[in-house]
């Protein structure tokens, strides 16, 4: 884990996963938690201590290959013997790291521990550097697994005793158990546990002793592992059915998680099915704990600081159209040149009619210079090949002829009228400029781009924008510019070659609404929304992303709208184009929360719900179906899964003329199964080898899941991350049932 856990700056950009908007600061929190896990993993690896991803983190690992987008905590679990060994090495945690449990914190009365990178909010430079510019308290929760007794009577007695000890401790804390009643309770505990408890302790120290005794009760059957294992606290102690077969946790394997790998139970599919049922079904429950988990820390920080934390705030000026800066635009300059040339040509005609040769010669030279300057200006504006420049070149040739004595007033008048007409056509052409945030996001512009380029009277420019990465203190670094990544059929212009002020387009479409208020990136100030508003007639905002439907009552996704709706570009835009009416309503609610209810009519007018779904290309190619058995299912079902795979291959072989089967190899099968169950591995390997030798399908050992999803039309196989990615790509998914062959 320590060798490959590297975060590049792109990781911290705001991102959409599974239709959910993830702000950059949440991702900084993710990375900070993984830094804590890195140290836990280091100690565990050093001392052969086994741990497993647990709860939402287990689901996240298997289904998402990383954090669940709308979750932000990291949970692991250890068997109690490993947990006790781990606690004995806490002195090896790096400086600043701390363990939080009932031994170290007076107000933490839980039977689990939390490892944190620092026990306070910290803005020290070295801390921010280590924890990816995340100043808040972050950590990893460690839950504990205990074996159940195979004797239900003994197990019930154990749980009753543990609950009684906890109840006595709680009664001491709230003052309801004192004097002789307390003594009677302590004696009862001693009789039931066959352990003595010290007297003459403070209430706090007595509670510590009771909790230690309770943990001994939890540990009662771990020396002789039973058939089932559980987390006694907080669930198994009250629910005798909250159990997992011990074999599920026989050992761990490591699965991808963000940019690293973390351990999960070998039979993770069985664990998840027992805990969640259909764990592949996305249930976007916006509960469990506050979101983001550091929000309360932010509030506490604001309450104690003697200065106001910088934040984007509403002012009435944000609703006023920015005034265009003084200075000539291309259109105004062409207009001025054309008017000046018109006056000069009229004067030339007058001089020629009066046969004033010296004045004609002098004026021809001046007109040639002005025509050349105008042509250069137009080429700078519109590029080569315009009619106006062609006419101006002919005009300069005619002026030379006039200078030489060959003058024809009708020819001069006709040509110059053509110049004026062509100049007017240039001036009257619409200009539309697209300012994509990143090449990957250009497709969000595509319907409007296609519409613009289809208009013969519109000149279209695509000007990709650079952006910087940003530290917590606002320092910018590492400019990112992906101008070479755009589709070949989309001509692009380098922003350094495009004078936005001089063009002053009719419409600017833009995607980045944040200005300086994004946590992790920033544009050059020249492309902040206030500047853009002043340099065009209409500024139109189109988000670079789309999100899945939610309502204002869905607190978690609505919380995140503050990070992308209540932003300068949204307020300053003349129009906002969104995907759907429900999203328009969300924007209106957030903007009214931010700017006041009296602004509602403004948002209702400027926000347009435009449904522009991407057209799916029609393909006549032979369909490719991805098939991927995974290590967890193969290990759990043994010979039965071998029969299942054989049956699947037979079915696809029968249909090989219509469908191509692509068998995507799970490299963990060889790595884990070859030593754990060599007989089963040989049977599996025989099937794979025969499939490869037959040549009627594809056997993919690349490990490139993203390429797999792009290449294949559908997925068939075991539940997990690959199946989830196919679903997110809106491609058909069928989860195989190993019980049916």
GROMACS .gro file of N, CA, C and O in nm, residues 459-538:
model
  320
  459UNK      N    1  -1.964   3.284  -3.701
  459UNK     CA    2  -1.826   3.238  -3.685
  459UNK      C    3  -1.810   3.180  -3.546
  459UNK      O    4  -1.849   3.244  -3.446
  460UNK      N    5  -1.755   3.060  -3.540
  460UNK     CA    6  -1.747   2.986  -3.414
  460UNK      C    7  -1.602   2.965  -3.376
  460UNK      O    8  -1.519   2.925  -3.459
  461UNK      N    9  -1.572   2.989  -3.248
  461UNK     CA   10  -1.438   2.969  -3.196
  461UNK      C   11  -1.445   2.881  -3.071
  461UNK      O   12  -1.528   2.905  -2.983
  462UNK      N   13  -1.360   2.782  -3.067
  462UNK     CA   14  -1.344   2.701  -2.947
  462UNK      C   15  -1.208   2.735  -2.888
  462UNK      O   16  -1.104   2.712  -2.951
  463UNK      N   17  -1.210   2.792  -2.769
  463UNK     CA   18  -1.088   2.841  -2.705
  463UNK      C   19  -1.071   2.770  -2.571
  463UNK      O   20  -1.128   2.811  -2.469
  464UNK      N   21  -0.998   2.659  -2.569
  464UNK     CA   22  -0.977   2.589  -2.441
  464UNK      C   23  -0.907   2.678  -2.340
  464UNK      O   24  -0.819   2.758  -2.376
  465UNK      N   25  -0.946   2.663  -2.214
  465UNK     CA   26  -0.888   2.746  -2.108
  465UNK      C   27  -0.786   2.666  -2.027
  465UNK      O   28  -0.806   2.547  -2.001
  466UNK      N   29  -0.680   2.731  -1.985
  466UNK     CA   30  -0.588   2.667  -1.891
  466UNK      C   31  -0.642   2.682  -1.749
  466UNK      O   32  -0.731   2.764  -1.724
  467UNK      N   33  -0.593   2.601  -1.659
  467UNK     CA   34  -0.627   2.622  -1.519
  467UNK      C   35  -0.511   2.580  -1.431
  467UNK      O   36  -0.423   2.503  -1.473
  468UNK      N   37  -0.511   2.634  -1.311
  468UNK     CA   38  -0.405   2.607  -1.215
  468UNK      C   39  -0.459   2.519  -1.103
  468UNK      O   40  -0.578   2.522  -1.070
  469UNK      N   41  -0.370   2.443  -1.043
  469UNK     CA   42  -0.403   2.377  -0.917
  469UNK      C   43  -0.374   2.473  -0.803
  469UNK      O   44  -0.293   2.565  -0.816
  470UNK      N   45  -0.441   2.451  -0.691
  470UNK     CA   46  -0.439   2.549  -0.584
  470UNK      C   47  -0.418   2.483  -0.449
  470UNK      O   48  -0.477   2.380  -0.420
  471UNK      N   49  -0.336   2.546  -0.366
  471UNK     CA   50  -0.318   2.501  -0.229
  471UNK      C   51  -0.425   2.565  -0.140
  471UNK      O   52  -0.496   2.656  -0.182
  472UNK      N   53  -0.430   2.519  -0.014
  472UNK     CA   54  -0.533   2.568   0.077
  472UNK      C   55  -0.522   2.719   0.098
  472UNK      O   56  -0.623   2.789   0.114
  473UNK      N   57  -0.399   2.772   0.096
  473UNK     CA   58  -0.380   2.915   0.119
  473UNK      C   59  -0.403   2.999  -0.005
  473UNK      O   60  -0.382   3.120  -0.005
  474UNK      N   61  -0.445   2.936  -0.114
  474UNK     CA   62  -0.474   3.008  -0.238
  474UNK      C   63  -0.359   3.014  -0.335
  474UNK      O   64  -0.375   3.063  -0.448
  475UNK      N   65  -0.241   2.966  -0.296
  475UNK     CA   66  -0.126   2.967  -0.386
  475UNK      C   67  -0.152   2.879  -0.508
  475UNK      O   68  -0.195   2.764  -0.495
  476UNK      N   69  -0.127   2.934  -0.626
  476UNK     CA   70  -0.150   2.861  -0.751
  476UNK      C   71  -0.021   2.796  -0.798
  476UNK      O   72   0.089   2.849  -0.779
  477UNK      N   73  -0.034   2.680  -0.861
  477UNK     CA   74   0.084   2.610  -0.911
  477UNK      C   75   0.043   2.515  -1.024
  477UNK      O   76  -0.074   2.479  -1.038
  478UNK      N   77   0.137   2.477  -1.106
  478UNK     CA   78   0.120   2.372  -1.209
  478UNK      C   79   0.002   2.399  -1.302
  478UNK      O   80  -0.106   2.342  -1.286
  479UNK      N   81   0.026   2.485  -1.399
  479UNK     CA   82  -0.079   2.514  -1.497
  479UNK      C   83  -0.108   2.388  -1.579
  479UNK      O   84  -0.018   2.311  -1.611
  480UNK      N   85  -0.234   2.369  -1.611
  480UNK     CA   86  -0.279   2.251  -1.687
  480UNK      C   87  -0.351   2.301  -1.812
  480UNK      O   88  -0.442   2.383  -1.804
  481UNK      N   89  -0.308   2.252  -1.928
  481UNK     CA   90  -0.367   2.299  -2.054
  481UNK      C   91  -0.372   2.182  -2.151
  481UNK      O   92  -0.270   2.131  -2.195
  482UNK      N   93  -0.494   2.141  -2.187
  482UNK     CA   94  -0.510   2.018  -2.266
  482UNK      C   95  -0.560   2.048  -2.408
  482UNK      O   96  -0.641   1.974  -2.463
  483UNK      N   97  -0.508   2.153  -2.469
  483UNK     CA   98  -0.556   2.194  -2.602
  483UNK      C   99  -0.537   2.085  -2.706
  483UNK      O  100  -0.611   2.078  -2.805
  484UNK      N  101  -0.441   1.995  -2.687
  484UNK     CA  102  -0.415   1.891  -2.787
  484UNK      C  103  -0.504   1.768  -2.772
  484UNK      O  104  -0.490   1.672  -2.848
  485UNK      N  105  -0.595   1.772  -2.675
  485UNK     CA  106  -0.678   1.654  -2.647
  485UNK      C  107  -0.819   1.664  -2.705
  485UNK      O  108  -0.903   1.578  -2.675
  486UNK      N  109  -0.845   1.764  -2.787
  486UNK     CA  110  -0.981   1.783  -2.840
  486UNK      C  111  -1.003   1.697  -2.965
  486UNK      O  112  -0.907   1.660  -3.034
  487UNK      N  113  -1.129   1.665  -2.994
  487UNK     CA  114  -1.158   1.584  -3.113
  487UNK      C  115  -1.105   1.651  -3.240
  487UNK      O  116  -1.102   1.774  -3.250
  488UNK      N  117  -1.065   1.570  -3.337
  488UNK     CA  118  -1.009   1.624  -3.460
  488UNK      C  119  -1.108   1.711  -3.536
  488UNK      O  120  -1.069   1.802  -3.610
  489UNK      N  121  -1.238   1.683  -3.519
  489UNK     CA  122  -1.338   1.760  -3.593
  489UNK      C  123  -1.379   1.888  -3.522
  489UNK      O  124  -1.476   1.954  -3.561
  490UNK      N  125  -1.305   1.925  -3.418
  490UNK     CA  126  -1.333   2.050  -3.346
  490UNK      C  127  -1.208   2.138  -3.353
  490UNK      O  128  -1.113   2.120  -3.276
  491UNK      N  129  -1.204   2.233  -3.445
  491UNK     CA  130  -1.090   2.325  -3.453
  491UNK      C  131  -1.081   2.408  -3.325
  491UNK      O  132  -1.182   2.459  -3.276
  492UNK      N  133  -0.962   2.421  -3.271
  492UNK     CA  134  -0.944   2.496  -3.147
  492UNK      C  135  -0.844   2.608  -3.168
  492UNK      O  136  -0.758   2.602  -3.257
  493UNK      N  137  -0.855   2.711  -3.086
  493UNK     CA  138  -0.767   2.827  -3.090
  493UNK      C  139  -0.698   2.842  -2.956
  493UNK      O  140  -0.763   2.836  -2.851
  494UNK      N  141  -0.567   2.861  -2.960
  494UNK     CA  142  -0.492   2.881  -2.836
  494UNK      C  143  -0.537   3.011  -2.770
  494UNK      O  144  -0.551   3.114  -2.838
  495UNK      N  145  -0.559   3.006  -2.641
  495UNK     CA  146  -0.611   3.124  -2.572
  495UNK      C  147  -0.514   3.242  -2.580
  495UNK      O  148  -0.555   3.358  -2.572
  496UNK      N  149  -0.385   3.214  -2.598
  496UNK     CA  150  -0.288   3.324  -2.608
  496UNK      C  151  -0.297   3.393  -2.744
  496UNK      O  152  -0.244   3.504  -2.760
  497UNK      N  153  -0.362   3.330  -2.842
  497UNK     CA  154  -0.377   3.389  -2.975
  497UNK      C  155  -0.515   3.449  -2.996
  497UNK      O  156  -0.545   3.494  -3.108
  498UNK      N  157  -0.596   3.447  -2.894
  498UNK     CA  158  -0.735   3.492  -2.911
  498UNK      C  159  -0.760   3.613  -2.820
  498UNK      O  160  -0.759   3.602  -2.697
  499UNK      N  161  -0.782   3.728  -2.884
  499UNK     CA  162  -0.807   3.852  -2.811
  499UNK      C  163  -0.957   3.865  -2.785
  499UNK      O  164  -1.032   3.913  -2.869
  500UNK      N  165  -0.999   3.821  -2.668
  500UNK     CA  166  -1.141   3.817  -2.637
  500UNK      C  167  -1.202   3.956  -2.636
  500UNK      O  168  -1.314   3.978  -2.682
  501UNK      N  169  -1.127   4.053  -2.583
  501UNK     CA  170  -1.179   4.190  -2.578
  501UNK      C  171  -1.200   4.245  -2.718
  501UNK      O  172  -1.300   4.313  -2.745
  502UNK      N  173  -1.107   4.217  -2.810
  502UNK     CA  174  -1.120   4.269  -2.946
  502UNK      C  175  -1.234   4.201  -3.021
  502UNK      O  176  -1.305   4.265  -3.099
  503UNK      N  177  -1.252   4.071  -2.998
  503UNK     CA  178  -1.362   4.001  -3.064
  503UNK      C  179  -1.498   4.046  -3.011
  503UNK      O  180  -1.593   4.061  -3.087
  504UNK      N  181  -1.508   4.064  -2.882
  504UNK     CA  182  -1.636   4.098  -2.816
  504UNK      C  183  -1.752   4.022  -2.880
  504UNK      O  184  -1.839   4.079  -2.946
  505UNK      N  185  -1.755   3.889  -2.863
  505UNK     CA  186  -1.852   3.805  -2.935
  505UNK      C  187  -1.996   3.831  -2.891
  505UNK      O  188  -2.023   3.887  -2.785
  506UNK      N  189  -2.086   3.785  -2.976
  506UNK     CA  190  -2.229   3.795  -2.942
  506UNK      C  191  -2.262   3.703  -2.826
  506UNK      O  192  -2.343   3.738  -2.739
  507UNK      N  193  -2.201   3.583  -2.825
  507UNK     CA  194  -2.228   3.486  -2.719
  507UNK      C  195  -2.096   3.423  -2.675
  507UNK      O  196  -2.013   3.387  -2.758
  508UNK      N  197  -2.079   3.412  -2.545
  508UNK     CA  198  -1.975   3.328  -2.488
  508UNK      C  199  -2.044   3.217  -2.409
  508UNK      O  200  -2.123   3.245  -2.318
  509UNK      N  201  -2.014   3.093  -2.446
  509UNK     CA  202  -2.056   2.979  -2.365
  509UNK      C  203  -1.938   2.940  -2.276
  509UNK      O  204  -1.827   2.922  -2.324
  510UNK      N  205  -1.963   2.923  -2.146
  510UNK     CA  206  -1.854   2.886  -2.057
  510UNK      C  207  -1.900   2.777  -1.960
  510UNK      O  208  -2.019   2.757  -1.939
  511UNK      N  209  -1.802   2.708  -1.900
  511UNK     CA  210  -1.831   2.592  -1.816
  511UNK      C  211  -1.780   2.605  -1.673
  511UNK      O  212  -1.821   2.527  -1.587
  512UNK      N  213  -1.688   2.696  -1.650
  512UNK     CA  214  -1.625   2.706  -1.517
  512UNK      C  215  -1.684   2.825  -1.443
  512UNK      O  216  -1.652   2.940  -1.475
  513UNK      N  217  -1.770   2.802  -1.341
  513UNK     CA  218  -1.839   2.912  -1.275
  513UNK      C  219  -1.769   2.964  -1.149
  513UNK      O  220  -1.819   3.053  -1.084
  514UNK      N  221  -1.652   2.905  -1.115
  514UNK     CA  222  -1.600   2.921  -0.979
  514UNK      C  223  -1.519   3.048  -0.956
  514UNK      O  224  -1.509   3.095  -0.843
  515UNK      N  225  -1.458   3.103  -1.061
  515UNK     CA  226  -1.359   3.211  -1.044
  515UNK      C  227  -1.253   3.165  -0.943
  515UNK      O  228  -1.195   3.061  -0.958
  516UNK      N  229  -1.233   3.242  -0.836
  516UNK     CA  230  -1.131   3.204  -0.737
  516UNK      C  231  -1.186   3.119  -0.624
  516UNK      O  232  -1.112   3.088  -0.528
  517UNK      N  233  -1.313   3.073  -0.632
  517UNK     CA  234  -1.377   3.012  -0.516
  517UNK      C  235  -1.383   2.860  -0.520
  517UNK      O  236  -1.452   2.799  -0.440
  518UNK      N  237  -1.311   2.797  -0.610
  518UNK     CA  238  -1.300   2.652  -0.606
  518UNK      C  239  -1.187   2.613  -0.512
  518UNK      O  240  -1.085   2.682  -0.503
  519UNK      N  241  -1.204   2.501  -0.441
  519UNK     CA  242  -1.105   2.462  -0.340
  519UNK      C  243  -0.974   2.414  -0.400
  519UNK      O  244  -0.870   2.421  -0.333
  520UNK      N  245  -0.976   2.366  -0.522
  520UNK     CA  246  -0.855   2.299  -0.573
  520UNK      C  247  -0.805   2.350  -0.707
  520UNK      O  248  -0.692   2.319  -0.745
  521UNK      N  249  -0.884   2.427  -0.782
  521UNK     CA  250  -0.839   2.478  -0.911
  521UNK      C  251  -0.878   2.624  -0.927
  521UNK      O  252  -0.966   2.675  -0.856
  522UNK      N  253  -0.813   2.691  -1.022
  522UNK     CA  254  -0.850   2.830  -1.054
  522UNK      C  255  -0.808   2.862  -1.196
  522UNK      O  256  -0.705   2.814  -1.244
  523UNK      N  257  -0.889   2.941  -1.263
  523UNK     CA  258  -0.855   2.991  -1.396
  523UNK      C  259  -0.768   3.116  -1.384
  523UNK      O  260  -0.765   3.181  -1.279
  524UNK      N  261  -0.699   3.154  -1.492
  524UNK     CA  262  -0.638   3.287  -1.496
  524UNK      C  263  -0.746   3.393  -1.478
  524UNK      O  264  -0.859   3.377  -1.526
  525UNK      N  265  -0.713   3.502  -1.411
  525UNK     CA  266  -0.815   3.603  -1.380
  525UNK      C  267  -0.881   3.661  -1.503
  525UNK      O  268  -0.996   3.708  -1.496
  526UNK      N  269  -0.812   3.660  -1.615
  526UNK     CA  270  -0.870   3.715  -1.738
  526UNK      C  271  -0.995   3.639  -1.781
  526UNK      O  272  -1.074   3.690  -1.861
  527UNK      N  273  -1.015   3.517  -1.725
  527UNK     CA  274  -1.132   3.437  -1.763
  527UNK      C  275  -1.229   3.418  -1.647
  527UNK      O  276  -1.313   3.330  -1.650
  528UNK      N  277  -1.217   3.503  -1.544
  528UNK     CA  278  -1.319   3.505  -1.440
  528UNK      C  279  -1.450   3.556  -1.501
  528UNK      O  280  -1.450   3.630  -1.600
  529UNK      N  281  -1.559   3.520  -1.438
  529UNK     CA  282  -1.691   3.549  -1.498
  529UNK      C  283  -1.717   3.698  -1.513
  529UNK      O  284  -1.784   3.740  -1.608
  530UNK      N  285  -1.665   3.780  -1.422
  530UNK     CA  286  -1.684   3.926  -1.435
  530UNK      C  287  -1.618   3.979  -1.561
  530UNK      O  288  -1.674   4.065  -1.631
  531UNK      N  289  -1.498   3.928  -1.590
  531UNK     CA  290  -1.429   3.968  -1.712
  531UNK      C  291  -1.505   3.919  -1.835
  531UNK      O  292  -1.524   3.993  -1.932
  532UNK      N  293  -1.550   3.796  -1.832
  532UNK     CA  294  -1.623   3.741  -1.947
  532UNK      C  295  -1.751   3.819  -1.974
  532UNK      O  296  -1.785   3.847  -2.089
  533UNK      N  297  -1.821   3.853  -1.868
  533UNK     CA  298  -1.947   3.925  -1.883
  533UNK      C  299  -1.928   4.059  -1.954
  533UNK      O  300  -2.013   4.103  -2.032
  534UNK      N  301  -1.814   4.122  -1.928
  534UNK     CA  302  -1.789   4.254  -1.988
  534UNK      C  303  -1.741   4.243  -2.132
  534UNK      O  304  -1.732   4.344  -2.201
  535UNK      N  305  -1.710   4.125  -2.178
  535UNK     CA  306  -1.647   4.110  -2.309
  535UNK      C  307  -1.736   4.037  -2.409
  535UNK      O  308  -1.688   3.980  -2.507
  536UNK      N  309  -1.866   4.038  -2.384
  536UNK     CA  310  -1.959   3.977  -2.480
  536UNK      C  311  -2.097   4.038  -2.460
  536UNK      O  312  -2.123   4.107  -2.360
  537UNK      N  313  -2.184   4.010  -2.555
  537UNK     CA  314  -2.322   4.057  -2.542
  537UNK      C  315  -2.402   3.965  -2.451
  537UNK      O  316  -2.483   4.011  -2.370
  538UNK      N  317  -2.381   3.834  -2.463
  538UNK     CA  318  -2.454   3.738  -2.381
  538UNK      C  319  -2.358   3.632  -2.329
  538UNK      O  320  -2.286   3.568  -2.407
   0.00000   0.00000   0.00000
